[in-house]
mmCIF file of C-alpha atoms in Angstrom:
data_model
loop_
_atom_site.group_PDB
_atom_site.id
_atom_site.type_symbol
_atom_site.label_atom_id
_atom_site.label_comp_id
_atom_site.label_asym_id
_atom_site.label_seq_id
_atom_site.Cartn_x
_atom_site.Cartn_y
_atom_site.Cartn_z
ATOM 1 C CA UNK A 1 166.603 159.554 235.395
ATOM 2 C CA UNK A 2 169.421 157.934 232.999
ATOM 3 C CA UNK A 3 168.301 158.858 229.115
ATOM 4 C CA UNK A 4 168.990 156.295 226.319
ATOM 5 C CA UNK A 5 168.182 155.493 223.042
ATOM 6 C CA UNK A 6 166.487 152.585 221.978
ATOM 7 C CA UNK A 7 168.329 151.241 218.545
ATOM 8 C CA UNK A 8 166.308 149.991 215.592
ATOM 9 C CA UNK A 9 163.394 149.535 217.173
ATOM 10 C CA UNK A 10 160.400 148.332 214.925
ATOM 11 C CA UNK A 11 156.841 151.723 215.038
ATOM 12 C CA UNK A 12 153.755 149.849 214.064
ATOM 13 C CA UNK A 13 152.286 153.377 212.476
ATOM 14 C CA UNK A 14 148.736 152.534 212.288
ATOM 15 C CA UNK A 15 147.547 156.194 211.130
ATOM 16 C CA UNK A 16 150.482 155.793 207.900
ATOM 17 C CA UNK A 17 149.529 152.347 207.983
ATOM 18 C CA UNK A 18 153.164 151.246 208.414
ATOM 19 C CA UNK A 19 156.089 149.831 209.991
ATOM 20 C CA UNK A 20 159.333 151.666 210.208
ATOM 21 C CA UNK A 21 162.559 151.214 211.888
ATOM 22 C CA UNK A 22 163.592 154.080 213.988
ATOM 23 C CA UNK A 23 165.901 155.198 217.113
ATOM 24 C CA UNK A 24 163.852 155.990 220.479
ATOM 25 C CA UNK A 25 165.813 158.742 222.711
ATOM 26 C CA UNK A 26 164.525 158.357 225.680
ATOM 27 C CA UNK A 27 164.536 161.749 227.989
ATOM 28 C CA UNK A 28 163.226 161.511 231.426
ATOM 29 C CA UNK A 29 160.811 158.582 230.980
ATOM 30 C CA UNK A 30 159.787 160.692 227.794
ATOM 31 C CA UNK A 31 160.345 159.732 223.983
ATOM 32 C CA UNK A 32 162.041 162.849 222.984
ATOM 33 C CA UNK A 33 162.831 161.664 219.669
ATOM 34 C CA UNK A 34 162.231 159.449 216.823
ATOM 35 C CA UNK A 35 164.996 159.006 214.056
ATOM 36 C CA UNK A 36 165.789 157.216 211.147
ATOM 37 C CA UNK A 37 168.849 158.113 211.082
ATOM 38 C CA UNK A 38 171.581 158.657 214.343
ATOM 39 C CA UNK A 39 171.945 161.724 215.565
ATOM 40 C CA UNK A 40 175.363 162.911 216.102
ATOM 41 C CA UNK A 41 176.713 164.611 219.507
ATOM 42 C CA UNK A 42 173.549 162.989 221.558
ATOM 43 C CA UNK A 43 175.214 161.126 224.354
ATOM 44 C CA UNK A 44 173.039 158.459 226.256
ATOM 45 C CA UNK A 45 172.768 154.819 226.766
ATOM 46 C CA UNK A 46 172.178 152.383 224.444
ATOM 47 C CA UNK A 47 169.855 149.277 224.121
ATOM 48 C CA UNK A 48 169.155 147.098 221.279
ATOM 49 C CA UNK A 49 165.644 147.684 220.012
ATOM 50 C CA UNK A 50 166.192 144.952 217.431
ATOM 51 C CA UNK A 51 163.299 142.575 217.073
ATOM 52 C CA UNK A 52 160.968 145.293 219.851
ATOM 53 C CA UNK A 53 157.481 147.198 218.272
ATOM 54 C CA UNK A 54 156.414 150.250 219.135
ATOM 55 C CA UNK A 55 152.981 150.885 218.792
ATOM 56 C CA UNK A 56 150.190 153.580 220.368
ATOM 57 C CA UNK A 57 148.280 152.491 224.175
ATOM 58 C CA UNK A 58 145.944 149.798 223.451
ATOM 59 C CA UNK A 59 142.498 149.632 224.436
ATOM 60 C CA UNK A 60 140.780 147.032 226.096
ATOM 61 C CA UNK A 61 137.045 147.632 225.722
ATOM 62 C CA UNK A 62 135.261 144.430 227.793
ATOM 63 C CA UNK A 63 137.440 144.355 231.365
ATOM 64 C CA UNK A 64 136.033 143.695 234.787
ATOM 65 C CA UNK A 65 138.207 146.535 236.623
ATOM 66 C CA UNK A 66 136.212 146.911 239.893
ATOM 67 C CA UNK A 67 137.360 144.956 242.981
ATOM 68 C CA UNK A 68 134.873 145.410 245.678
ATOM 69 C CA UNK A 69 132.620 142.650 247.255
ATOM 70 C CA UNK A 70 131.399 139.891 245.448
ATOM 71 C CA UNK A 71 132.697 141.047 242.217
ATOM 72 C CA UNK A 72 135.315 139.195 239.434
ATOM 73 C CA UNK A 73 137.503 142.835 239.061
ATOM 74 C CA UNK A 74 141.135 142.472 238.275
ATOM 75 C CA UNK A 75 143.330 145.616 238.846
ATOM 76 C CA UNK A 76 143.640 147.672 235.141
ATOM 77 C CA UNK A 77 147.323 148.733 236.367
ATOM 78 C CA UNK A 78 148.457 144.943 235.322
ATOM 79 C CA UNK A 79 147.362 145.492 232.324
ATOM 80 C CA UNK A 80 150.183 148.646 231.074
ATOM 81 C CA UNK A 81 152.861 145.938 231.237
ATOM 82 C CA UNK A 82 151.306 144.579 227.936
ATOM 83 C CA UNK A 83 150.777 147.996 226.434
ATOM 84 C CA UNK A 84 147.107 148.871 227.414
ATOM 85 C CA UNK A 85 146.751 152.041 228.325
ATOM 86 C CA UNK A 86 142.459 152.325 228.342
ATOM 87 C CA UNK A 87 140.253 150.080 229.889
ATOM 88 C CA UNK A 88 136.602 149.950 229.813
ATOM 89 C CA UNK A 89 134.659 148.127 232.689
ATOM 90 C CA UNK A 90 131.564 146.118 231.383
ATOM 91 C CA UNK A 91 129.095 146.493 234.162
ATOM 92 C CA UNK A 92 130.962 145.449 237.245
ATOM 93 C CA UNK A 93 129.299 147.538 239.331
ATOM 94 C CA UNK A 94 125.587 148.825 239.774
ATOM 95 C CA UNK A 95 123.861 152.038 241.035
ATOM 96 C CA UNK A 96 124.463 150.762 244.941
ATOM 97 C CA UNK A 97 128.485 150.321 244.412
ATOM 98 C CA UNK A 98 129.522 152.390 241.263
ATOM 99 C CA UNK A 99 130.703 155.359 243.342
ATOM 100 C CA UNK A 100 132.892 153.155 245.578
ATOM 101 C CA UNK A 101 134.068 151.587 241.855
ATOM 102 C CA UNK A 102 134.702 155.517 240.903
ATOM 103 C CA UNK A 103 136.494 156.986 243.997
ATOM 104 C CA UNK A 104 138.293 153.906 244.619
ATOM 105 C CA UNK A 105 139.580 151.895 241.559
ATOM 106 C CA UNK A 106 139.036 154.483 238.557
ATOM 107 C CA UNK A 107 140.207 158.371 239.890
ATOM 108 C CA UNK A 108 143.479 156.035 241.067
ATOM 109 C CA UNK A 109 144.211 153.732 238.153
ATOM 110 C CA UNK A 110 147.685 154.604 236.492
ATOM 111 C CA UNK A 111 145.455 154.037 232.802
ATOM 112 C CA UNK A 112 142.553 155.229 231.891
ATOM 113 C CA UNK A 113 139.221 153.648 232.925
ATOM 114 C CA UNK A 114 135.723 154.153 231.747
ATOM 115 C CA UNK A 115 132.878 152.087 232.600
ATOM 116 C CA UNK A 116 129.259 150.809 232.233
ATOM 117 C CA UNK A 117 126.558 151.150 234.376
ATOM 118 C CA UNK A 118 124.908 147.772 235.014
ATOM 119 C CA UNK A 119 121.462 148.005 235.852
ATOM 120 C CA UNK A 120 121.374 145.380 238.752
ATOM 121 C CA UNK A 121 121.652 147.365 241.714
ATOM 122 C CA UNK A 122 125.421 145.377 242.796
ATOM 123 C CA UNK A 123 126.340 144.955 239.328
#
């Protein structure tokens, strides 16, 4: 895997409670660094970060995750393209499907799902 830096990218630091322009190397699908200022003899690809925010996973905490029958799920997985990295199912499924919900959509999701139990026995 290629590294590269990511130039003048805009971090969202919600803990500081401010934004910052910085330089992302990227190591093995990794950050591996955040700069200010360029680091000299660090050799890797560039792209222009100009105009880009960083910012921590986001959490989405009312999805419909679970896809079995009769149910409105959509997969979570979509969802890491627009930065979420939690999800947290609002009832989908009930005390007669929540372990196929558990086995089969949450232990694989690529992001992390928790859920609700809804009382009705489907969901």
């Amino acid at each position: 895997m290629e590294d590269y830096w990511i130039r003048g990218v805009t971090i969202l630091d919600v803990m500081q409670r401010e934004e910052k322009s910085c330089d992302l190397l990227i190591r093995n699908g990794m950050i591996d660094k955040i700069v200010q200022e360029p680091l000299p003899g660090c050799e890797a690809a560039e792209i222009n970060g100009r105009g880009l925010c960083l910012t921590h996973g986001w959490l989405d905490a009312h999805a419909h995750l679970y896809q079995g029958e009769n149910t409105i799920g959509v997969d979570g997985n979509l969802m890491l393209k627009d930065g979420v990295t939690m999800a947290v199912d609002a009832g989908t499924a009930g005390p007669w499907n929540f372990e196929d919900f558990r086995s089969n959509t949450m232990q694989k999701a690529e992001i992390c799902e928790r859920a609700y139990l809804n009382l009705a026995p489907m969901g």
